[in-house]
Coordinates of C-alpha atoms and ligand atoms in Angstrom, one line a residue:
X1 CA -1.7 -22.4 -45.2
X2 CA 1.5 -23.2 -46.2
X3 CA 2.7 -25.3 -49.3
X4 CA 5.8 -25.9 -50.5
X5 CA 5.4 -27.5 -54.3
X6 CA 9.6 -28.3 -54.1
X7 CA 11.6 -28.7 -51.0
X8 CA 14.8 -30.2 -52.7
X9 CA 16.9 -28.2 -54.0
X10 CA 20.7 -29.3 -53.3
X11 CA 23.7 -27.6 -53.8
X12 CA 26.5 -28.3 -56.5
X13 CA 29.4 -28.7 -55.0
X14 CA 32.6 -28.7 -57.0
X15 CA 36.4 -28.4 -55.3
X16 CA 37.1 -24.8 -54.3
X17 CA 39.6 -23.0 -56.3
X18 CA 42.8 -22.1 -54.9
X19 CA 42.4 -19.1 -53.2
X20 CA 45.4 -16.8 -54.7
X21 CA 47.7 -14.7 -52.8
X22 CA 46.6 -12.9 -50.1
X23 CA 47.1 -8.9 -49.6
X24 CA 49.3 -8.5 -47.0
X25 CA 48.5 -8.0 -43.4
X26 CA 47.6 -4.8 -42.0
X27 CA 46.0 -1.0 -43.1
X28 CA 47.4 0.5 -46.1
X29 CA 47.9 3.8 -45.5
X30 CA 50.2 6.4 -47.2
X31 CA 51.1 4.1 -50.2
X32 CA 52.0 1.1 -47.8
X33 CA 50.9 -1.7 -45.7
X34 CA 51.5 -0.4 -42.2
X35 CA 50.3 -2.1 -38.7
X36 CA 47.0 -1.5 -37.2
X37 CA 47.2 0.1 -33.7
X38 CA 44.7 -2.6 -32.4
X39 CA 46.4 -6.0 -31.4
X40 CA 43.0 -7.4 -32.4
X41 CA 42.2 -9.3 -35.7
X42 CA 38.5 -9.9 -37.5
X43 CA 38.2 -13.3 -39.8
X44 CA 37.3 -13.4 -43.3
X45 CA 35.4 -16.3 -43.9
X46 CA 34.4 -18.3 -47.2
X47 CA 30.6 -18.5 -46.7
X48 CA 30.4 -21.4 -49.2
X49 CA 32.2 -23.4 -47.0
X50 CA 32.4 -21.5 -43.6
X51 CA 36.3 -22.2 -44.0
X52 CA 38.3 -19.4 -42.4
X53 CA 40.4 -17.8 -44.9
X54 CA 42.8 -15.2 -43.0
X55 CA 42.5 -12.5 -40.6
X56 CA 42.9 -8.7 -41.3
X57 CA 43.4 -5.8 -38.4
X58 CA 40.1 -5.3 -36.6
X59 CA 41.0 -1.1 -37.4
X60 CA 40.3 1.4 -34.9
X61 CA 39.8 5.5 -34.4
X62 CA 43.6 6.0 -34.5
X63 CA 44.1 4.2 -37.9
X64 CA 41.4 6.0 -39.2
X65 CA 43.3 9.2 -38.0
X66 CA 46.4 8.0 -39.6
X67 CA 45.3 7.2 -42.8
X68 CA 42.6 10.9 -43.0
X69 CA 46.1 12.4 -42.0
X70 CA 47.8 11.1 -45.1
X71 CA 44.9 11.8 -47.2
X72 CA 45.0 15.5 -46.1
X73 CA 48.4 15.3 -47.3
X74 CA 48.3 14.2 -50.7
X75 CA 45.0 16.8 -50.9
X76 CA 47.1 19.4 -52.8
X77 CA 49.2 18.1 -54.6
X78 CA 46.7 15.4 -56.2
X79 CA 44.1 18.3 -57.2
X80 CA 46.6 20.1 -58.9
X81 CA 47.1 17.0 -61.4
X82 CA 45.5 18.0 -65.0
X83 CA 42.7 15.8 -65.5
X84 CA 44.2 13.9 -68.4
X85 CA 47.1 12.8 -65.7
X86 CA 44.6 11.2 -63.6
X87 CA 43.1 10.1 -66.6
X88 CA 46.2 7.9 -67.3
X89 CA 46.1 6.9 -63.5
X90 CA 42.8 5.6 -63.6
X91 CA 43.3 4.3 -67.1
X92 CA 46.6 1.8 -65.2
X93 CA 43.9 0.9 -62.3
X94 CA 41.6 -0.4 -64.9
X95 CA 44.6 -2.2 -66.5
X96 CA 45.9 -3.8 -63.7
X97 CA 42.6 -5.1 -62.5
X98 CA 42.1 -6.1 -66.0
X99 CA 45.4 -7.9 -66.0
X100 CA 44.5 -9.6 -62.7
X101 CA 40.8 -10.2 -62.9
X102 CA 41.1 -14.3 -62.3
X103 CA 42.9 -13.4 -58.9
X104 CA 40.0 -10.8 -58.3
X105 CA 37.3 -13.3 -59.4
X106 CA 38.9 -16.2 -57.2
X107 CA 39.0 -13.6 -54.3
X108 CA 35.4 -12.3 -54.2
X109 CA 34.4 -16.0 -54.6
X110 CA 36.5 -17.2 -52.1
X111 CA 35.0 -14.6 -49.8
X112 CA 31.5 -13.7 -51.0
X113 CA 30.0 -17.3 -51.6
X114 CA 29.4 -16.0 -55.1
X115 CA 28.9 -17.9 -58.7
X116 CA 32.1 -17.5 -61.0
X117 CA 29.5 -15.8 -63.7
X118 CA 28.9 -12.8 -60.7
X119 CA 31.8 -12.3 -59.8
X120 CA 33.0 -12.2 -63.6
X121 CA 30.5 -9.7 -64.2
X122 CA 31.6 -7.8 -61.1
X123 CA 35.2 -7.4 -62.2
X124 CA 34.1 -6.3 -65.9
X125 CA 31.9 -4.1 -64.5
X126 CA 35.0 -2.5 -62.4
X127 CA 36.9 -2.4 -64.8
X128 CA 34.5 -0.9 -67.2
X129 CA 34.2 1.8 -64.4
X130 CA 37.6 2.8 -64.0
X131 CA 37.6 3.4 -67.7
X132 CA 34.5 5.7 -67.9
X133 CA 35.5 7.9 -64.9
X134 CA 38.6 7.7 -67.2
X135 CA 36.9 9.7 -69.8
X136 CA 34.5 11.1 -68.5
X137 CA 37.0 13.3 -65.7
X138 CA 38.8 14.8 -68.9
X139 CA 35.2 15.9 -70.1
X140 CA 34.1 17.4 -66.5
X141 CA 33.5 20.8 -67.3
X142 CA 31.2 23.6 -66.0
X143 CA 29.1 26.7 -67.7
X144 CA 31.5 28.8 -69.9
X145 CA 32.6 32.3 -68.2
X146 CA 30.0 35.0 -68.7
X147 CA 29.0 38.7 -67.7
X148 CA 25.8 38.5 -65.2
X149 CA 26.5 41.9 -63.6
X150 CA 27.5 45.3 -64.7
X151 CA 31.1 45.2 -65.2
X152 CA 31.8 41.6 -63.8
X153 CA 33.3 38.6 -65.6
X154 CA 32.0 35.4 -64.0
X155 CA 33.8 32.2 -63.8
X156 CA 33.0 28.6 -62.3
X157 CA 36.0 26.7 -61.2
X158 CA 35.1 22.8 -60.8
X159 CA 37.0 21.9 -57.5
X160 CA 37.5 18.5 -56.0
X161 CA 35.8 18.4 -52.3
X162 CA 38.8 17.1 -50.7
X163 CA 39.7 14.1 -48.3
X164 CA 36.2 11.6 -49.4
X165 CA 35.4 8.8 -46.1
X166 CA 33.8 5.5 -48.5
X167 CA 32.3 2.6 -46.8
X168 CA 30.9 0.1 -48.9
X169 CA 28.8 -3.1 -48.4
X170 CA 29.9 -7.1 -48.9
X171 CA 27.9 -7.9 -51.7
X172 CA 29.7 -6.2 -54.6
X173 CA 33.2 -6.0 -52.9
X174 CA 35.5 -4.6 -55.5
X175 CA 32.3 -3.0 -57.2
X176 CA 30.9 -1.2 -54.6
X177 CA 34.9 0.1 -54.4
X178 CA 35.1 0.8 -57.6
X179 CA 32.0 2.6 -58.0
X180 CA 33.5 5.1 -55.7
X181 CA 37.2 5.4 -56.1
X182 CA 37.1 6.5 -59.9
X183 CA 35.5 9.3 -59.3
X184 CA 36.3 10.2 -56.2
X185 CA 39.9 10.3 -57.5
X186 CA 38.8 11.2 -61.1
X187 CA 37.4 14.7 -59.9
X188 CA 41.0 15.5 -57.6
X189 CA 40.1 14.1 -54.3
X190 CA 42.1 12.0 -52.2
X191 CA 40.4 8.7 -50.4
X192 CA 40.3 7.2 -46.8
X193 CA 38.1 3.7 -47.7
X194 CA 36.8 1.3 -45.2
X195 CA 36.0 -2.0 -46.8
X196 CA 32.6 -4.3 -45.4
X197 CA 35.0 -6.2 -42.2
X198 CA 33.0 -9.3 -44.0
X199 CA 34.9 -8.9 -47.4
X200 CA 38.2 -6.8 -47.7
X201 CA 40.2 -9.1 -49.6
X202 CA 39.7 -7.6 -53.2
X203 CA 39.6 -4.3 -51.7
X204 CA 43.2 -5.0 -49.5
X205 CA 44.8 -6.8 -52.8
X206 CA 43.8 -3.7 -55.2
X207 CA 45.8 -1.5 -53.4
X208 CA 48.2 -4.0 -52.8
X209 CA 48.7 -4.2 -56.6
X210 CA 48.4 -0.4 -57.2
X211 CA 50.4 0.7 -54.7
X212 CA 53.4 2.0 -57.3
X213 CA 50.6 3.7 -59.8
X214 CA 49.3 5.9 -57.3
X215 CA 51.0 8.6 -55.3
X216 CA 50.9 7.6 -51.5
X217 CA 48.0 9.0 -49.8
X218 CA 46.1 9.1 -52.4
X219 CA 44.1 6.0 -51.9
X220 CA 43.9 4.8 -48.1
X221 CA 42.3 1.3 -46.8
X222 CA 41.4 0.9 -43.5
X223 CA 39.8 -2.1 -42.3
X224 CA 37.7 -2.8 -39.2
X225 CA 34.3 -2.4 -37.9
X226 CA 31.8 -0.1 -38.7
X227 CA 30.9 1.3 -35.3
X228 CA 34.3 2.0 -34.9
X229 CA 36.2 2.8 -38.2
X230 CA 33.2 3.7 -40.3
X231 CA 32.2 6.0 -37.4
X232 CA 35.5 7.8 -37.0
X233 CA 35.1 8.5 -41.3
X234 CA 31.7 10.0 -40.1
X235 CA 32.6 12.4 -37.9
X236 CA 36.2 13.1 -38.6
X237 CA 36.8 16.9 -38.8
X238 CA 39.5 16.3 -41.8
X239 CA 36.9 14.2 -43.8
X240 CA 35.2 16.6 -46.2
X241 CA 32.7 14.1 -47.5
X242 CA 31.1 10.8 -46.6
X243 CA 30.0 8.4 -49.3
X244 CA 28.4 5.4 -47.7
X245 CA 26.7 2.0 -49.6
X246 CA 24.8 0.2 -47.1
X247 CA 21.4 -0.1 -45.2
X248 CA 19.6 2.5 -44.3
X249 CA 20.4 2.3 -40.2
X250 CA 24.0 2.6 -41.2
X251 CA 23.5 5.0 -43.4
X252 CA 21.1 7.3 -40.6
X253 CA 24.3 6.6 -38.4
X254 CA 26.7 7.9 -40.8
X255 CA 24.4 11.1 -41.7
X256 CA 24.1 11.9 -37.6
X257 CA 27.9 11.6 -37.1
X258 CA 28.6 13.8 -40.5
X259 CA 26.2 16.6 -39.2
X260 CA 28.5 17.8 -36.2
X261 CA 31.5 19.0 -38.8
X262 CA 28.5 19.4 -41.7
X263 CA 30.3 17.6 -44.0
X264 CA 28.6 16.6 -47.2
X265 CA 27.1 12.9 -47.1
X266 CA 26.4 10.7 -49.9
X267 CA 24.1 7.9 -49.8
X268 CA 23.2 4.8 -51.2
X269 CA 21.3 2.7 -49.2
X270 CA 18.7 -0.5 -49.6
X271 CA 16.5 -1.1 -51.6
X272 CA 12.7 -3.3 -52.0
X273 CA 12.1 -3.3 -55.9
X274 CA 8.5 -3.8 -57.1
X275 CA 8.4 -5.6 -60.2
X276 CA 5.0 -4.2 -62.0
X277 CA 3.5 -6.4 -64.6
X278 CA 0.5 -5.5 -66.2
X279 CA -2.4 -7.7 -67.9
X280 CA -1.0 -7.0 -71.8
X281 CA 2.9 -7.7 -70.3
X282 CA 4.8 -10.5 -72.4
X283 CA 4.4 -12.8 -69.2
X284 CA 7.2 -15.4 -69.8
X285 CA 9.7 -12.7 -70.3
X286 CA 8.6 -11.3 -67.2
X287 CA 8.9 -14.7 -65.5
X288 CA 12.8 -14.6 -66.9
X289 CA 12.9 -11.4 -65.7
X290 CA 12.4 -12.2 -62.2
X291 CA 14.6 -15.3 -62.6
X292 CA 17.8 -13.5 -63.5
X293 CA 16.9 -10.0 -61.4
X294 CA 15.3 -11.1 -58.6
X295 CA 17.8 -13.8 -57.8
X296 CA 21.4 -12.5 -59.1
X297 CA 23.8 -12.6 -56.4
X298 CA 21.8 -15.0 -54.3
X299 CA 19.1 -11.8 -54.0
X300 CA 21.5 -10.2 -52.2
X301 CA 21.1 -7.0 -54.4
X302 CA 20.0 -3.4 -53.8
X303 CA 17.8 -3.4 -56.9
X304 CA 17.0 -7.0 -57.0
X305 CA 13.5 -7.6 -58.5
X306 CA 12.4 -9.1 -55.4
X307 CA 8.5 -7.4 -55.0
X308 CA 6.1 -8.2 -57.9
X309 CA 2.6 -6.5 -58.6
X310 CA 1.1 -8.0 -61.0
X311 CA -2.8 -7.8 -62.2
X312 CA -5.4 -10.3 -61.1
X313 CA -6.1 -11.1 -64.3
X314 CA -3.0 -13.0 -65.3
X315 CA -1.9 -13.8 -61.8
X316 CA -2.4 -16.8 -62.1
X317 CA -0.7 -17.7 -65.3
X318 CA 2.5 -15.6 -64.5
X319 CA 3.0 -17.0 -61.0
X320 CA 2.9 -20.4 -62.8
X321 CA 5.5 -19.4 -65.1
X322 CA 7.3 -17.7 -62.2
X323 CA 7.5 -21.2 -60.0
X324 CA 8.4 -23.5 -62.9
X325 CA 11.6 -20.7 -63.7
X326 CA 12.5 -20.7 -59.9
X327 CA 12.5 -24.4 -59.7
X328 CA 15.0 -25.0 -62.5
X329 CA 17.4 -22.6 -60.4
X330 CA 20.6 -24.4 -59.7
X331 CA 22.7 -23.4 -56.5
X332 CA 25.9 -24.5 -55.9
X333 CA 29.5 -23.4 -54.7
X334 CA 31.9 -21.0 -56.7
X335 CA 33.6 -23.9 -58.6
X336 CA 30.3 -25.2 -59.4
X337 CA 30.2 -24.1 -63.0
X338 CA 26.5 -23.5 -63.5
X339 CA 25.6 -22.7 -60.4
X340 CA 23.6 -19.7 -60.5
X341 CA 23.3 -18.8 -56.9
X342 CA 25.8 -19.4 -54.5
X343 CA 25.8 -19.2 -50.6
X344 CA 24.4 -15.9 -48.0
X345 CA 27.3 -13.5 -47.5
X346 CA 27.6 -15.0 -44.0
X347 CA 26.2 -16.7 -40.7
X348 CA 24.3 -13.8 -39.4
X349 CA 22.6 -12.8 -43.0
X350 CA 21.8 -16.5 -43.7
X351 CA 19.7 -16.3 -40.2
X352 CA 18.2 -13.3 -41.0
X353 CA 17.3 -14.9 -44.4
X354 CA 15.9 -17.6 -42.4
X355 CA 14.1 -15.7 -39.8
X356 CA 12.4 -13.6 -42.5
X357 CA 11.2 -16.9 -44.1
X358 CA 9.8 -18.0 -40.4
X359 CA 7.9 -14.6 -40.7
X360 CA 6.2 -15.0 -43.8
X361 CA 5.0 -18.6 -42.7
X362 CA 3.6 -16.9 -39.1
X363 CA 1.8 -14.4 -41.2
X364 CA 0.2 -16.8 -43.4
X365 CA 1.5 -16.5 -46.8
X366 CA 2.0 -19.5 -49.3
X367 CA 5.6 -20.3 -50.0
X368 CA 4.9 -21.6 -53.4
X369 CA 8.6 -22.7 -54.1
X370 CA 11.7 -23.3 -51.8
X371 CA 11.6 -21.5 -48.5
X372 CA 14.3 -23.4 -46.8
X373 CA 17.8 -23.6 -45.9
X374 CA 19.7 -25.8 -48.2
X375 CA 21.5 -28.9 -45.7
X376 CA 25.2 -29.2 -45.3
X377 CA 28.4 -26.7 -45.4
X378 CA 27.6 -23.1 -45.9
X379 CA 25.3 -20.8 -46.1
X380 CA 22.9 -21.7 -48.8
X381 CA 18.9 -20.7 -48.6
X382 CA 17.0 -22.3 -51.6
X383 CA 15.2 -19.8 -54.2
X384 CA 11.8 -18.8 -52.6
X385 CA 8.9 -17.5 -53.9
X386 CA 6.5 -16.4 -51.7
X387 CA 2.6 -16.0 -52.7
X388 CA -0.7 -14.8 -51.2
X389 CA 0.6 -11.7 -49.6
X390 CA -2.3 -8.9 -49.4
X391 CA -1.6 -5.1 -49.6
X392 CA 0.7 -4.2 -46.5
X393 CA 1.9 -6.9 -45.5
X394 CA 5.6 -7.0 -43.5
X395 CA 6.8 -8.9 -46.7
X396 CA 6.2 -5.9 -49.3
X397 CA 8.3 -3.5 -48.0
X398 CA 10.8 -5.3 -45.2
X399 CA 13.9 -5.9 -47.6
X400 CA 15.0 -9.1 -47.0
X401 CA 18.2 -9.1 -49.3
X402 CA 18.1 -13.4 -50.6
X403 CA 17.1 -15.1 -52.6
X404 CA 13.1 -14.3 -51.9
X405 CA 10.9 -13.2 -54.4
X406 CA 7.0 -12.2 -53.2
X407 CA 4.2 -11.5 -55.2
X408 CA 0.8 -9.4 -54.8
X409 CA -2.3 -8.7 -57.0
X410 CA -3.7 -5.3 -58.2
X411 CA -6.8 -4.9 -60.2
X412 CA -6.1 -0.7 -61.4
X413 CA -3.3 0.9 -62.8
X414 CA -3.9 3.3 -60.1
X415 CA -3.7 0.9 -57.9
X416 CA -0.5 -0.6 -58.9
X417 CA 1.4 3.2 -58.9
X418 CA 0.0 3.4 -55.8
X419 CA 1.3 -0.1 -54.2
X420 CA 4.2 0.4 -55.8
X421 CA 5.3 3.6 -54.3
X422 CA 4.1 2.2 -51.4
X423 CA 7.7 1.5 -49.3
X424 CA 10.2 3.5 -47.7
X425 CA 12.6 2.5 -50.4
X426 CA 13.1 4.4 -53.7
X427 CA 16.1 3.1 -55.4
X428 CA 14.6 0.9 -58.9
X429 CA 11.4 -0.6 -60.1
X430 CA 10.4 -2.3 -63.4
X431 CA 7.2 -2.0 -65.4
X432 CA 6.4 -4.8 -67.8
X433 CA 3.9 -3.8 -70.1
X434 CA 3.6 -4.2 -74.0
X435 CA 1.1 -0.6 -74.3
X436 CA 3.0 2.3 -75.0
X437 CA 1.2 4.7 -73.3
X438 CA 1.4 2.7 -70.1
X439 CA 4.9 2.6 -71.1
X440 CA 5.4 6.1 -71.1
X441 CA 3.1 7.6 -68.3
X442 CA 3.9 4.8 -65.2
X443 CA 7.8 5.2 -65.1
X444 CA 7.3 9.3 -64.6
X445 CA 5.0 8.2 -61.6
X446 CA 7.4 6.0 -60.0
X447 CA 9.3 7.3 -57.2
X448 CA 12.6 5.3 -57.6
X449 CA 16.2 6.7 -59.5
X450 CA 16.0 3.3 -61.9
X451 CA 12.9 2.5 -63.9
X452 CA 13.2 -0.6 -66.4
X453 CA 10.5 -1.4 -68.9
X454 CA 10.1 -4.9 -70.5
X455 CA 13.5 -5.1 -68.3
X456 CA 15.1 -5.2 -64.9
X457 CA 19.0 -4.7 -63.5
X458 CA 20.5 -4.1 -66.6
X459 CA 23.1 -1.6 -65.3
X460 CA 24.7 1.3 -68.0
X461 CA 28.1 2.7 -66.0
X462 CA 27.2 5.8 -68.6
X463 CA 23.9 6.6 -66.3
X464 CA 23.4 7.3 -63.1
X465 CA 22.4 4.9 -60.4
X466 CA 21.1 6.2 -56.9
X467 CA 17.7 6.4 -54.9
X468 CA 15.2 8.5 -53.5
X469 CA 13.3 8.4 -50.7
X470 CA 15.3 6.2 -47.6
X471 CA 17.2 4.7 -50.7
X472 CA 19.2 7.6 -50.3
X473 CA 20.3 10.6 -52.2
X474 CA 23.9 9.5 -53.5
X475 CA 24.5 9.3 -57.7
X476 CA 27.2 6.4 -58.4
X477 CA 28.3 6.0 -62.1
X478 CA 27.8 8.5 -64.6
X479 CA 29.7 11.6 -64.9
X480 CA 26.9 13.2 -61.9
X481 CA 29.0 10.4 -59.7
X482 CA 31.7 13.4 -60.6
X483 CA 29.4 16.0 -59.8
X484 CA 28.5 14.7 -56.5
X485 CA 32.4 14.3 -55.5
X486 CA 32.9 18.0 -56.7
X487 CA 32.2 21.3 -55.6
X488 CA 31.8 24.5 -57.8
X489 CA 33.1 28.2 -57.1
X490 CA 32.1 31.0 -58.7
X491 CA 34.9 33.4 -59.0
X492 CA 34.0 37.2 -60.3
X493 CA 36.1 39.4 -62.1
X494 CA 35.6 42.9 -61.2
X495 CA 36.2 44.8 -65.0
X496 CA 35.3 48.0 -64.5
Ligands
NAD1 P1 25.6 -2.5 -43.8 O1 24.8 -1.2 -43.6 O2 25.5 -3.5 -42.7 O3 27.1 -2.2 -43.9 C1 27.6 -1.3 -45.0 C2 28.9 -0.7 -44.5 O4 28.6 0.2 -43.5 C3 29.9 -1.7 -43.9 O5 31.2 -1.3 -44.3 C4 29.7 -1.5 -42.4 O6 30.8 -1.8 -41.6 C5 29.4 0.0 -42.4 N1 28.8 0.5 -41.1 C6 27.9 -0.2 -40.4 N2 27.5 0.6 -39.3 C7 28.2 1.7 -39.4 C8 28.2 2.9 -38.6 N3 27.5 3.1 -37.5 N4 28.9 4.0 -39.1 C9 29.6 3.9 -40.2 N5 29.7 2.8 -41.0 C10 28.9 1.7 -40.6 O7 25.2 -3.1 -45.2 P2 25.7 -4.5 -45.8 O8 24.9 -5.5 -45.0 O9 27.1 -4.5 -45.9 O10 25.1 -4.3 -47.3 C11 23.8 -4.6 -47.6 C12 23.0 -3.3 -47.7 O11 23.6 -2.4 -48.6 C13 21.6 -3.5 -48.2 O12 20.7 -2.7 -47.5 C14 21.7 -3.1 -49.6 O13 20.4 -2.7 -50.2 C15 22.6 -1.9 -49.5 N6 23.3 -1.7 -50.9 C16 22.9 -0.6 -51.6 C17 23.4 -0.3 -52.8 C18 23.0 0.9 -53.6 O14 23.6 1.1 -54.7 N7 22.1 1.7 -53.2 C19 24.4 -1.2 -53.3 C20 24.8 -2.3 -52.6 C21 24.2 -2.5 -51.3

């Protein structure tokens, strides 16, 4: 059966802020804003208030040819920079975002649906990135030369990979960008990026406002759909590595059409992150937990807390504490000032929100808070939490990517490694537990690249974030983000 305790959550709704200047119109490409080849243009539309804001060039395979050509270009010349020169390069990026974050926040607002407090986050966090691949490029180094054979001196050159294809996702614009374009461009390669055709404003306006700090080619945009543009990245003989953030289809997809030139792939895909909390856990904290993790961004998170285990002997309790949190959620539109969750990305995810939601009700589950989409302008779902789900069930491992939060029971710890590692997905997990041995032992059994404990989505840009499993195999952040975007060569010295 199903029972909803609260049906009525509303949304804030305060005036939208002015939306500031636009990029201009078309792809950048070879340090400028050039013309798409296609007539054709894509909306981007504010999902708080399905207002459209502008258009940009629905790209195609020739743009995409264009700007990989300009990349190849600029190849040489930007690998031979010292690293402390593209130090100071990315040093200015980080500057000039820094300098401009209100008109980066405003943007991803405007386009995401997002809460101020995100989207502040976000650009800090972008920022912050910039900075560290910074750093971290002018302390890239490999193994010191050595003798291994009779006579021979060897020696590992660190080598950029060349022209890098990025696609990211909508739900961390700027972000997603930034986790790639620092150090891609840290470690001496040049860039060809296709933004999410849903959210390419702060993408379009940062190379918009770094177009004189960069040397032209060295950072390409091209906009358009994925089939098309993110497709011609894939399997574009001039592309020498693919980094992708997305779903795990369009990351399969991007993999196939990378394998006919074997370039090197890079992959950072979804994500369904169990939540473990055991009998001794501090219980409220874990409730908080789930509040802030589970439901940043609208849930629209690759490491969102969105599955919990927790034990059948304080179910009970902790769901309590769980529905009273998710009630006191406030949703509202980017101007809204404490809004915590703002809108879906867009039309088509809000239905697939809603169609998930229609899923969990057919198989029988008890929607113990929310469950509904929110009346009026825009996309808005109200925070869900979904109980009464057995072992298996669609819900535990189908990533639904809103603000849904399910929750199953376990009696063993056994059982709860097991369940946990249960899903295709491998990208983070928590483990709330105040015994330290439990502490210790379940995190090195967990099959996911993040493990929190007492904790959950609490990001360090000094460690590396990625997945295993169909989460993917791509490192972002970290200096292994400029390990990934390298390539090593031995070179020997004959001596003798
Ligand atoms: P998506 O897969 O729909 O799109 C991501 C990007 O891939 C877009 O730019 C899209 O145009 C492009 N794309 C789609 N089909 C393609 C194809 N055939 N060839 C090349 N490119 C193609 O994902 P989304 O809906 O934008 O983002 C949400 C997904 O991203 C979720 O699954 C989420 O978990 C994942 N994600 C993962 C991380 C991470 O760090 N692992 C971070 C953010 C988001």
């Amino acid at each position: 059966m199903t029972t909803a305790e609260k049906t009525s959550f509303t949304v804030l709704r305060a005036e939208t802020p002015p939306v500031p200047a636009l990029p201009p119109f078309g792809q950048f490409i070879g340090g400028k804003f050039v013309p798409s080849t296609s007539g054709e243009t894509a909306d981007v539309v504010n999902p708080a208030t399905e207002e459209v804001l502008t258009q940009v060039p629905a790209g195609t395979a020739e743009d995409v040819d264009a700007a990989v050509a300009a990349a190849v270009a600029a190849k040489a010349s930007w690998a031979a920079t010292t690293p402390r020169d593209r130090s100071a390069v990315l040093l200015k990026i980080a500057d000039i975002i820094e300098k401009n974050r209100e008109v980066f926040e405003t943007l991803e607002s405007a386009n995401t649906g997002k809460p101020a407090a995100v989207a502040e986050d976000d650009i800090s966090s972008a920022i912050d990135t910039f900075r560290f691949s910074a750093g971290a490029a002018r302390a890239f180094s490999t193994l010191g030369a050595d003798d291994y054979a009779e006579n021979h001196t060897s020696v590992i050159h660190r080598e950029p990979v060349g022209v890098v294809g990025v696609i990211t996702p909508w739900n961390y614009p700027l972000l997603m960008a930034a986790w790639k374009i620092a150090p891609v461009l840290g470690a001496g390669n040049t860039l060809v990026l296709k933004p999410s055709e849903q959210t390419p404003l702060a993408t379009l306006k940062l190379a918009e406002l770094i177009a004189d700090e960069v040397p032209a080619g060295v950072v390409n945009i091209v906009t358009g759909p994925g089939r098309v543009v993110g497709n011609r990245l894939s399997e574009h003989p001039g592309v020498d590595l693919v980094a992708i953030t997305g779903s795990v289809g369009s990351g399969q997809k991007v993999a196939a059409s990378a394998a006919a030139s074997v370039k090197r792939v890079h992959l950072e895909l979804g994500g369904k992150a169990p939540v473990v909390v055991f009998d001794d856990a501090d219980l409220e904290a874990a409730a908080k937990g789930v509040r802030s993790a589970g439901f940043w961004n609208g849930g629209q998170e690759c490491g969102a807390a969105c599955r919990v285990l927790v034990h059948e002997s304080v179910a009970e309790k902790f769901t309590e504490l769980l529905v009273r949190e998710i009630s006191e959620i406030t949703v509202g539109t980017p101007g809204a000032g404490d809004a915590e969750i703002g809108s879906m990305i867009s039309k088509a995810h809000y239905e697939r929100v809603l169609a998930a939601l229609e899923d969990v009700r057919k198989d029988g589950h008890t929607i113990a808070v929310g469950g509904n989409a929110i009346e009026g302008q825009g996309y808005f779902i109200e925070p869900t939490v979904v109980t009464n789900v057995p072992a298996g069930a669609p819900i535990t491992s189908n990533e639904i990517f809103g603000p849904v939060v399910s929750v199953e029971t376990f009696s063993t710890d056994e059982e709860a490694v097991t369940r946990a590692n249960e899903t295709i997905y491998g990208l983070a997990a928590s483990v709330w537990t105040k015994d330290s041995a439990r502490s210790l032992t379940v995190p090195r059994r967990l099959d996911f690249g993040t493990v929190w404990v007492n904790s959950h989505l609490v990001i360090a840009t000094e460690m590396p974030w990625g997945g295993f499993k169909g989460s993917g195999y791509g490192r972002d952040l970290s200096s292994y983000a400029l390990d990934d975007f390298s390539r090593t060569k031995h070179v020997m010295y004959n001596r003798g």
